[in-house]
GROMACS .gro file of C-alpha atoms in nm:
model
  299
    1MET     CA    1  10.862  12.006  12.335
    2ILE     CA    2  11.282  12.000  12.322
    3GLU     CA    3  11.380  12.206  11.973
    4VAL     CA    4  11.645  11.970  11.851
    5HIS     CA    5  11.868  12.244  11.738
    6LEU     CA    6  11.923  12.330  12.114
    7LEU     CA    7  12.020  12.013  12.208
    8ARG     CA    8  12.276  12.049  11.894
    9TYR     CA    9  12.383  12.361  12.070
   10ALA     CA   10  12.485  12.172  12.379
   11LEU     CA   11  12.690  11.907  12.210
   12ALA     CA   12  12.890  12.115  11.992
   13ALA     CA   13  12.971  12.282  12.329
   14ALA     CA   14  13.093  11.963  12.551
   15ASP     CA   15  13.283  11.872  12.173
   16SER     CA   16  13.482  12.150  12.155
   17GLY     CA   17  13.474  12.295  12.513
   18SER     CA   18  13.391  12.608  12.426
   19PHE     CA   19  13.091  12.849  12.407
   20SER     CA   20  13.239  13.027  12.176
   21GLN     CA   21  13.373  12.777  11.946
   22ALA     CA   22  13.043  12.596  11.945
   23ALA     CA   23  12.883  12.992  11.870
   24ALA     CA   24  13.140  12.996  11.550
   25ARG     CA   25  13.071  12.638  11.466
   26PHE     CA   26  12.656  12.736  11.408
   27GLY     CA   27  12.728  13.085  11.313
   28ILE     CA   28  12.579  13.289  11.617
   29LYS     CA   29  12.709  13.493  11.894
   30GLN     CA   30  12.855  13.370  12.175
   31SER     CA   31  12.600  13.522  12.400
   32THR     CA   32  12.280  13.376  12.202
   33LEU     CA   33  12.449  13.039  12.207
   34SER     CA   34  12.494  13.102  12.591
   35LYS     CA   35  12.172  13.181  12.637
   36ARG     CA   36  11.986  12.904  12.428
   37ILE     CA   37  12.209  12.674  12.656
   38HIS     CA   38  12.051  12.824  12.948
   39TYR     CA   39  11.754  12.820  12.864
   40LEU     CA   40  11.806  12.440  12.764
   41GLU     CA   41  11.916  12.374  13.142
   42ASP     CA   42  11.605  12.574  13.231
   43ARG     CA   43  11.386  12.319  13.042
   44LEU     CA   44  11.562  11.975  13.183
   45GLY     CA   45  11.589  12.142  13.488
   46VAL     CA   46  11.952  12.006  13.536
   47ALA     CA   47  12.261  12.210  13.502
   48LEU     CA   48  12.481  12.064  13.150
   49PHE     CA   49  12.744  12.269  13.196
   50ARG     CA   50  13.037  12.374  13.465
   51CYS     CA   51  13.264  12.630  13.389
   52SER     CA   52  13.707  12.596  13.463
   53THR     CA   53  14.008  12.763  13.338
   54GLN     CA   54  14.007  12.522  13.064
   55GLY     CA   55  13.630  12.619  12.923
   56VAL     CA   56  13.293  12.416  12.949
   57VAL     CA   57  13.288  12.082  13.100
   58PRO     CA   58  12.974  11.883  13.169
   59THR     CA   59  12.833  11.813  13.501
   60ASP     CA   60  12.780  11.436  13.658
   61PRO     CA   61  12.394  11.497  13.543
   62GLY     CA   62  12.486  11.677  13.195
   63LEU     CA   63  12.731  11.371  13.107
   64GLY     CA   64  12.384  11.153  13.074
   65VAL     CA   65  12.161  11.365  12.935
   66LEU     CA   66  12.442  11.471  12.678
   67ARG     CA   67  12.415  11.059  12.588
   68LYS     CA   68  12.087  11.012  12.497
   69ALA     CA   69  12.080  11.384  12.301
   70ARG     CA   70  12.350  11.258  12.106
   71GLN     CA   71  12.159  10.914  12.027
   72ILE     CA   72  11.855  11.133  11.984
   73VAL     CA   73  12.038  11.412  11.704
   74GLU     CA   74  12.193  11.118  11.621
   75ASP     CA   75  11.832  10.903  11.455
   76ILE     CA   76  11.739  11.217  11.382
   77ASP     CA   77  11.996  11.289  11.101
   78ALA     CA   78  11.974  10.900  10.998
   79LEU     CA   79  11.563  10.954  10.906
   80ASP     CA   80  11.653  11.283  10.773
   81GLN     CA   81  11.880  11.089  10.533
   82ASP     CA   82  11.646  10.794  10.513
   83CYS     CA   83  11.344  11.019  10.402
   84ALA     CA   84  11.593  11.176  10.143
   85ALA     CA   85  11.663  10.824   9.997
   86ILE     CA   86  11.294  10.747   9.992
   87ALA     CA   87  11.196  11.067   9.831
   88ARG     CA   88  11.471  11.059   9.575
   89GLY     CA   89  11.390  10.643   9.485
   90THR     CA   90  11.675  10.516   9.600
   91ALA     CA   91  11.536  10.372   9.924
   92GLY     CA   92  11.182  10.238  10.044
   93LEU     CA   93  10.956  10.001   9.993
   94LEU     CA   94  10.810   9.927   9.603
   95ARG     CA   95  10.503   9.637   9.640
   96PHE     CA   96  10.418   9.468   9.304
   97GLY     CA   97  10.216   9.140   9.213
   98PHE     CA   98  10.202   8.881   8.905
   99HIS     CA   99  10.105   8.525   8.814
  100GLY     CA  100  10.359   8.257   8.703
  101SER     CA  101  10.668   8.233   8.788
  102LEU     CA  102  10.989   8.451   8.924
  103GLY     CA  103  11.201   8.220   8.784
  104SER     CA  104  11.305   8.294   8.441
  105GLY     CA  105  11.244   8.511   8.174
  106ASP     CA  106  11.226   8.937   8.149
  107LEU     CA  107  11.083   8.967   8.503
  108SER     CA  108  11.331   8.777   8.687
  109ALA     CA  109  11.669   8.978   8.510
  110ILE     CA  110  11.398   9.286   8.552
  111ILE     CA  111  11.425   9.211   8.964
  112ARG     CA  112  11.707   9.128   8.944
  113ASP     CA  113  11.869   9.451   8.818
  114PHE     CA  114  11.665   9.676   8.968
  115ARG     CA  115  11.789   9.505   9.311
  116ALA     CA  116  12.175   9.518   9.211
  117ALA     CA  117  12.117   9.889   9.064
  118TRP     CA  118  11.867  10.011   9.396
  119PRO     CA  119  11.953   9.760   9.690
  120ASP     CA  120  11.820   9.943   9.942
  121VAL     CA  121  11.485   9.929   9.803
  122GLU     CA  122  11.266   9.654   9.965
  123LEU     CA  123  11.049   9.449   9.705
  124ALA     CA  124  10.804   9.314   9.822
  125ALA     CA  125  10.613   9.010   9.607
  126ARG     CA  126  10.274   8.851   9.611
  127GLU     CA  127  10.138   8.657   9.332
  128ARG     CA  128   9.787   8.661   9.294
  129SER     CA  129   9.536   8.604   9.038
  130ARG     CA  130   9.462   8.852   8.762
  131THR     CA  131   9.172   8.953   8.930
  132ARG     CA  132   9.256   8.975   9.305
  133LEU     CA  133   9.588   9.176   9.194
  134LEU     CA  134   9.365   9.428   9.006
  135GLY     CA  135   9.150   9.478   9.321
  136ALA     CA  136   9.475   9.472   9.501
  137LEU     CA  137   9.559   9.776   9.274
  138GLU     CA  138   9.288   9.959   9.302
  139ARG     CA  139   9.335   9.946   9.654
  140ASP     CA  140   9.658  10.094   9.662
  141GLN     CA  141   9.812   9.759   9.828
  142ILE     CA  142  10.045   9.704   9.561
  143ASP     CA  143  10.250   9.965   9.315
  144PHE     CA  144  10.239   9.769   9.049
  145ALA     CA  145  10.140   9.464   8.929
  146VAL     CA  146  10.318   9.226   8.564
  147LEU     CA  147   9.965   9.044   8.374
  148SER     CA  148   9.931   8.933   7.977
  149GLY     CA  149   9.764   9.219   7.790
  150GLN     CA  150   9.623   9.574   7.848
  151VAL     CA  151   9.374   9.669   8.122
  152GLN     CA  152   9.093   9.921   8.087
  153ARG     CA  153   9.044  10.023   8.406
  154ALA     CA  154   8.975  10.414   8.544
  155GLY     CA  155   9.296  10.583   8.686
  156ILE     CA  156   9.509  10.178   8.617
  157VAL     CA  157   9.806  10.273   8.343
  158SER     CA  158   9.931  10.002   8.163
  159LEU     CA  159  10.229   9.997   7.910
  160SER     CA  160  10.394   9.721   7.763
  161PHE     CA  161  10.771   9.602   7.786
  162TRP     CA  162  10.827   9.255   7.653
  163SER     CA  163  10.653   8.963   7.566
  164GLU     CA  164  10.700   8.578   7.605
  165GLN     CA  165  10.638   8.394   7.324
  166VAL     CA  166  10.360   8.087   7.326
  167LEU     CA  167  10.455   7.762   7.375
  168ILE     CA  168  10.296   7.423   7.206
  169GLY     CA  169  10.349   7.134   7.487
  170LEU     CA  170  10.308   6.829   7.260
  171ALA     CA  171  10.362   6.411   7.385
  172ARG     CA  172  10.712   6.275   7.220
  173GLY     CA  173  10.676   6.099   6.976
  174ASP     CA  174  10.360   6.285   6.833
  175PRO     CA  175  10.419   6.350   6.511
  176LEU     CA  176  10.375   6.706   6.548
  177CYS     CA  177  10.740   6.730   6.709
  178ALA     CA  178  10.930   6.686   6.386
  179ARG     CA  179  10.777   6.998   6.278
  180ASP     CA  180  11.010   7.275   6.205
  181PRO     CA  181  10.910   7.549   6.215
  182LEU     CA  182  10.608   7.478   6.376
  183PHE     CA  183  10.296   7.625   6.243
  184TRP     CA  184   9.942   7.724   6.337
  185THR     CA  185   9.825   7.592   6.041
  186ASP     CA  186   9.961   7.264   6.178
  187LEU     CA  187   9.766   7.220   6.431
  188ARG     CA  188   9.404   7.178   6.286
  189GLY     CA  189   9.239   6.904   6.427
  190VAL     CA  190   9.424   6.932   6.773
  191THR     CA  191   9.254   6.971   7.118
  192PHE     CA  192   9.440   7.220   7.289
  193VAL     CA  193   9.454   7.235   7.661
  194ILE     CA  194   9.490   7.581   7.822
  195SER     CA  195   9.467   7.706   8.218
  196LYS     CA  196   9.202   7.827   8.336
  197VAL     CA  197   9.452   8.133   8.494
  198ASP     CA  198   9.605   8.404   8.350
  199PRO     CA  199   9.730   8.379   8.104
  200GLY     CA  200   9.517   8.113   8.005
  201PRO     CA  201   9.236   8.374   7.852
  202PHE     CA  202   9.470   8.577   7.635
  203LEU     CA  203   9.555   8.192   7.526
  204ASN     CA  204   9.243   8.139   7.467
  205ASP     CA  205   9.150   8.392   7.250
  206LEU     CA  206   9.476   8.373   7.041
  207VAL     CA  207   9.421   8.011   6.965
  208ALA     CA  208   9.058   8.120   6.843
  209SER     CA  209   9.151   8.462   6.595
  210ARG     CA  210   9.449   8.176   6.446
  211LEU     CA  211   9.212   7.860   6.388
  212SER     CA  212   8.894   7.969   6.377
  213GLY     CA  213   8.666   8.036   6.045
  214PRO     CA  214   8.332   8.098   5.900
  215GLY     CA  215   8.130   7.821   6.079
  216PHE     CA  216   8.448   7.631   6.282
  217GLY     CA  217   8.626   7.673   6.581
  218PRO     CA  218   8.934   7.520   6.747
  219SER     CA  219   8.818   7.290   7.027
  220VAL     CA  220   8.936   7.410   7.341
  221ARG     CA  221   8.969   7.203   7.700
  222VAL     CA  222   9.015   7.457   7.976
  223GLN     CA  223   9.151   7.310   8.276
  224ASP     CA  224   9.108   7.498   8.635
  225VAL     CA  225   9.546   7.448   8.710
  226ARG     CA  226   9.851   7.659   8.751
  227ARG     CA  227  10.126   7.638   8.435
  228GLU     CA  228  10.316   7.408   8.598
  229ASN     CA  229  10.055   7.163   8.654
  230LEU     CA  230   9.915   7.164   8.314
  231PHE     CA  231  10.203   6.938   8.112
  232SER     CA  232  10.054   6.629   8.246
  233PHE     CA  233   9.739   6.701   8.005
  234ALA     CA  234  10.006   6.655   7.669
  235GLY     CA  235   9.885   6.361   7.454
  236ASN     CA  236   9.608   6.151   7.280
  237GLY     CA  237   9.616   6.441   6.982
  238SER     CA  238   9.626   6.681   7.264
  239ALA     CA  239   9.838   7.028   7.327
  240ILE     CA  240   9.923   7.234   7.579
  241VAL     CA  241   9.921   7.602   7.493
  242THR     CA  242  10.203   7.825   7.713
  243THR     CA  243  10.383   8.131   7.765
  244GLY     CA  244  10.722   8.235   7.905
  245VAL     CA  245  11.016   7.957   7.921
  246ALA     CA  246  10.927   7.635   8.063
  247SER     CA  247  11.139   7.281   8.065
  248GLU     CA  248  11.088   7.028   7.864
  249ASP     CA  249  11.118   6.614   7.966
  250ASP     CA  250  11.129   6.298   7.909
  251GLU     CA  251  10.756   6.257   7.784
  252LEU     CA  252  10.703   6.668   7.707
  253VAL     CA  253  10.841   6.834   7.404
  254LEU     CA  254  10.825   7.234   7.389
  255ARG     CA  255  10.784   7.396   7.027
  256PRO     CA  256  10.708   7.789   6.961
  257VAL     CA  257  10.427   7.829   6.697
  258HIS     CA  258  10.506   8.064   6.415
  259ASP     CA  259  10.296   8.227   6.211
  260ALA     CA  260  10.383   8.418   5.860
  261PHE     CA  261  10.481   8.698   6.110
  262GLY     CA  262  10.743   8.483   6.281
  263ALA     CA  263  10.707   8.342   6.608
  264THR     CA  264  10.381   8.441   6.839
  265HIS     CA  265  10.474   8.635   7.152
  266LEU     CA  266  10.209   8.776   7.438
  267GLU     CA  267  10.274   9.109   7.547
  268GLN     CA  268  10.327   9.131   7.936
  269ALA     CA  269  10.296   9.454   8.054
  270ILE     CA  270  10.307   9.681   8.380
  271HIS     CA  271   9.996   9.772   8.547
  272TRP     CA  272  10.007  10.111   8.796
  273ARG     CA  273   9.750  10.381   8.942
  274ARG     CA  274   9.819  10.711   8.777
  275ASP     CA  275   9.791  10.872   9.089
  276ASN     CA  276  10.084  10.692   9.281
  277ASP     CA  277  10.342  10.924   9.332
  278SER     CA  278  10.617  10.673   9.536
  279ALA     CA  279  11.030  10.737   9.357
  280ALA     CA  280  11.096  10.350   9.386
  281LEU     CA  281  10.770  10.273   9.141
  282ARG     CA  282  10.944  10.585   8.875
  283ARG     CA  283  11.282  10.452   8.943
  284PHE     CA  284  11.151  10.147   8.818
  285LEU     CA  285  10.959  10.241   8.560
  286GLU     CA  286  11.220  10.496   8.436
  287MET     CA  287  11.448  10.118   8.436
  288LEU     CA  288  11.171  10.010   8.230
  289ALA     CA  289  11.159  10.273   8.003
  290HIS     CA  290  11.568  10.284   7.952
  291ARG     CA  291  11.547   9.923   7.872
  292TYR     CA  292  11.330   9.854   7.667
  293GLY     CA  293  11.316  10.208   7.447
  294ARG     CA  294  10.976  10.263   7.549
  295PRO     CA  295  10.939  10.597   7.645
  296LEU     CA  296  10.661  10.664   7.917
  297PRO     CA  297  10.330  10.824   7.982
  298PRO     CA  298  10.328  11.214   8.121
  299HIS     CA  299  10.330  11.184   8.532
   0.00000   0.00000   0.00000
């Protein structure tokens, strides 16, 4: 294998037309550089230079070799720069998973700001169910997952950074639409419609915690559909429970629901493997910590 520094010596001699100037560039003796270039010529079986009154000049075969050598050295230098950027977290790949929508809300703004700050970091996203995302996280197929609530699994770190408002979807014309603010206690007797997929199970628990009492609990229908398809079930005494940002239409009214402390929110958390040493992930987490004023756990 040919050492890269030998190629650098030959290129410096070709660029300067002088062994002495090339040697000075590297801080070595001219005799040392001359011996290294002769060794390179022996390895290649090609005479790279010939002497002239103006110094050293590449031979015709040497021109072809030096052209390829320059490309090799430039590629190696570029690789060094890329690796250094990846090590700093300013380049590379950041893989993440989520469930829901990237179209609006905090997660959309976070991704947009991260891309603006670190444009050389490639973001690879996947939308999956909670179970599949946690499996991908444990198998190191993604760097982090955005999911509701905490995750109690060995080796997984969970940290809540932001929350999404809990919204009640009502058929337009429902008397509850006139309640402002709308409280959980106003919803007694209503049948709640909740998605089976994340964050549906957390919303189901939330409704139960707000409206259950000794011997009774809320009426809940769970539908195996995504959030955007849930709204068609509003009406006939039913209320849709969802989170985040959604759009009203001619038949649907969305209202935040309150308790004594204000509007109800559902925490969203970032989950990652404790042993993940990705510098790009660290950059992302540091941006979140600064944005929300939350300290990160020790690395």
